[in-house]
Coordinates of C-alpha atoms in Angstrom, one line a residue:
M1 CA -196.3 22.9 27.1
R2 CA -198.3 22.4 30.3
A3 CA -202.0 22.8 30.5
S4 CA -203.6 25.1 33.1
L5 CA -205.7 23.6 35.8
P6 CA -209.1 25.4 34.5
A7 CA -208.3 24.0 31.0
L8 CA -207.9 20.6 32.3
L9 CA -211.2 20.9 34.3
L10 CA -213.1 22.2 31.2
A11 CA -211.6 19.3 29.0
A12 CA -212.9 16.9 31.7
S13 CA -216.2 18.5 31.8
L14 CA -216.7 18.3 28.1
S15 CA -215.8 14.4 28.2
V16 CA -218.3 13.8 31.0
W17 CA -221.1 15.7 29.4
P18 CA -220.7 15.9 25.4
M19 CA -223.8 17.7 24.9
A20 CA -222.3 20.8 26.5
A21 CA -219.9 21.2 23.7
S22 CA -222.5 22.2 21.4
A23 CA -222.9 25.8 20.2
D24 CA -226.0 26.3 22.2
C25 CA -224.0 26.0 25.4
P26 CA -220.8 27.8 25.2
L27 CA -218.3 27.0 28.1
D28 CA -215.6 29.4 27.1
L29 CA -216.0 32.9 28.8
G30 CA -212.8 34.2 27.3
R31 CA -209.4 34.1 28.5
G32 CA -209.4 30.5 28.8
T33 CA -210.1 30.4 32.4
G34 CA -213.2 29.8 34.8
W35 CA -215.3 27.0 36.4
V36 CA -217.7 24.6 35.0
V37 CA -220.4 23.0 37.5
F38 CA -223.1 20.8 36.5
S39 CA -225.9 18.5 37.6
D40 CA -228.2 16.1 36.0
R41 CA -230.3 19.0 34.5
A42 CA -227.9 22.0 34.3
M43 CA -224.6 23.3 33.6
I44 CA -223.0 26.5 34.4
A45 CA -219.7 28.0 33.1
F46 CA -218.5 31.1 35.1
R47 CA -215.6 33.2 35.8
P48 CA -214.6 36.1 37.9
E49 CA -214.1 39.6 36.7
P50 CA -211.4 41.0 37.6
M51 CA -209.7 37.5 37.1
R52 CA -208.0 37.5 40.6
I53 CA -210.5 37.7 43.6
E54 CA -208.9 39.8 46.3
V55 CA -210.2 39.9 49.8
G56 CA -212.4 43.0 50.7
Q57 CA -212.5 44.1 46.9
P58 CA -215.7 44.0 44.9
F59 CA -215.9 41.5 41.9
S60 CA -218.3 40.2 39.4
L61 CA -219.1 36.6 38.0
L62 CA -219.8 35.9 34.4
F63 CA -222.0 33.1 33.7
N64 CA -223.3 31.0 30.7
V65 CA -226.3 28.9 32.2
C66 CA -227.5 26.0 30.2
T67 CA -229.6 22.9 30.4
R68 CA -229.0 19.2 29.3
K69 CA -231.8 19.6 26.8
N70 CA -230.9 23.0 25.5
D71 CA -233.9 24.5 27.3
P72 CA -233.7 28.3 28.1
A73 CA -232.3 28.8 31.6
E74 CA -232.3 31.6 34.1
L75 CA -229.7 32.7 36.7
L76 CA -231.9 33.4 39.9
A77 CA -229.5 34.2 42.6
V78 CA -225.8 34.0 43.5
D79 CA -224.7 33.9 47.1
A80 CA -221.8 32.6 49.2
H81 CA -221.0 31.8 52.7
M82 CA -218.1 30.4 54.8
P83 CA -219.1 27.0 56.3
E84 CA -216.3 27.1 58.9
H85 CA -217.2 30.5 60.2
R86 CA -221.0 30.1 59.7
H87 CA -221.7 33.4 58.0
G88 CA -222.3 34.7 54.5
M89 CA -221.3 37.8 52.5
N90 CA -222.1 41.3 53.7
Y91 CA -223.4 42.2 50.3
R92 CA -226.0 40.9 48.0
A93 CA -225.1 40.2 44.4
T94 CA -227.3 41.9 41.6
I95 CA -228.0 39.6 38.6
V96 CA -227.9 41.3 35.0
S97 CA -229.1 39.3 32.0
A98 CA -227.2 39.6 28.7
G99 CA -229.7 37.4 26.9
E100 CA -229.2 33.7 25.5
G101 CA -228.3 32.3 28.9
R102 CA -225.6 34.7 29.7
F103 CA -225.6 36.6 33.1
R104 CA -223.4 38.8 35.0
A105 CA -223.6 38.9 39.0
E106 CA -222.3 42.1 40.2
G107 CA -221.3 43.6 43.7
L108 CA -219.9 40.5 45.3
V109 CA -217.2 41.0 48.1
F110 CA -215.4 38.1 50.1
H111 CA -214.5 40.2 53.2
M112 CA -212.3 37.4 54.8
P113 CA -209.7 34.9 53.4
G114 CA -210.6 31.4 53.5
R115 CA -213.1 28.8 51.9
W116 CA -216.2 30.1 50.7
E117 CA -218.9 28.1 49.3
L118 CA -220.8 29.8 46.2
D119 CA -224.5 29.0 45.8
I120 CA -226.0 29.4 42.4
D121 CA -229.7 29.1 41.9
V122 CA -231.0 28.5 38.4
R123 CA -234.5 27.9 36.9
A124 CA -235.3 26.0 33.7
G125 CA -239.2 26.0 33.0
S126 CA -240.8 25.2 36.3
E127 CA -237.8 23.4 37.8
T128 CA -235.4 25.3 40.2
E129 CA -232.0 24.1 41.3
R130 CA -229.1 25.2 43.6
L131 CA -225.6 24.2 42.3
N132 CA -222.6 24.7 44.5
H133 CA -218.7 25.5 44.0
E134 CA -216.0 26.1 46.5
I135 CA -213.4 29.0 46.1
V136 CA -210.6 29.6 48.3
V137 CA -209.4 33.0 48.7
K138 CA -206.0 33.8 50.1

């Protein structure tokens, strides 16, 4: 039985940051897929909906936002740009809170194939931080 890349990344993330495995910071967003990004203060688990991002088609991102100290965290903004082309998305995402560190960013569209850099802004208390993740769309 072969493990999928997202499952291996999730397992690796848990071994690097053991506190993230607690019930206060769930990393499983369903369907056993998604990405995890983290810093010294925050960890974010997220996945697209629908599961496959298509060029020119709207999609959402489902998020769990946690802090290393299990403090409440807030998803402030989600944006994306293409570094090679020096431009961003043509649409602005809307953030909807589902409570307890769960959020949904709606209305994202990658209008071109290629490498997109996702910018995720979070706040815990008075601290604001930007985390990034690369997504390649074909």
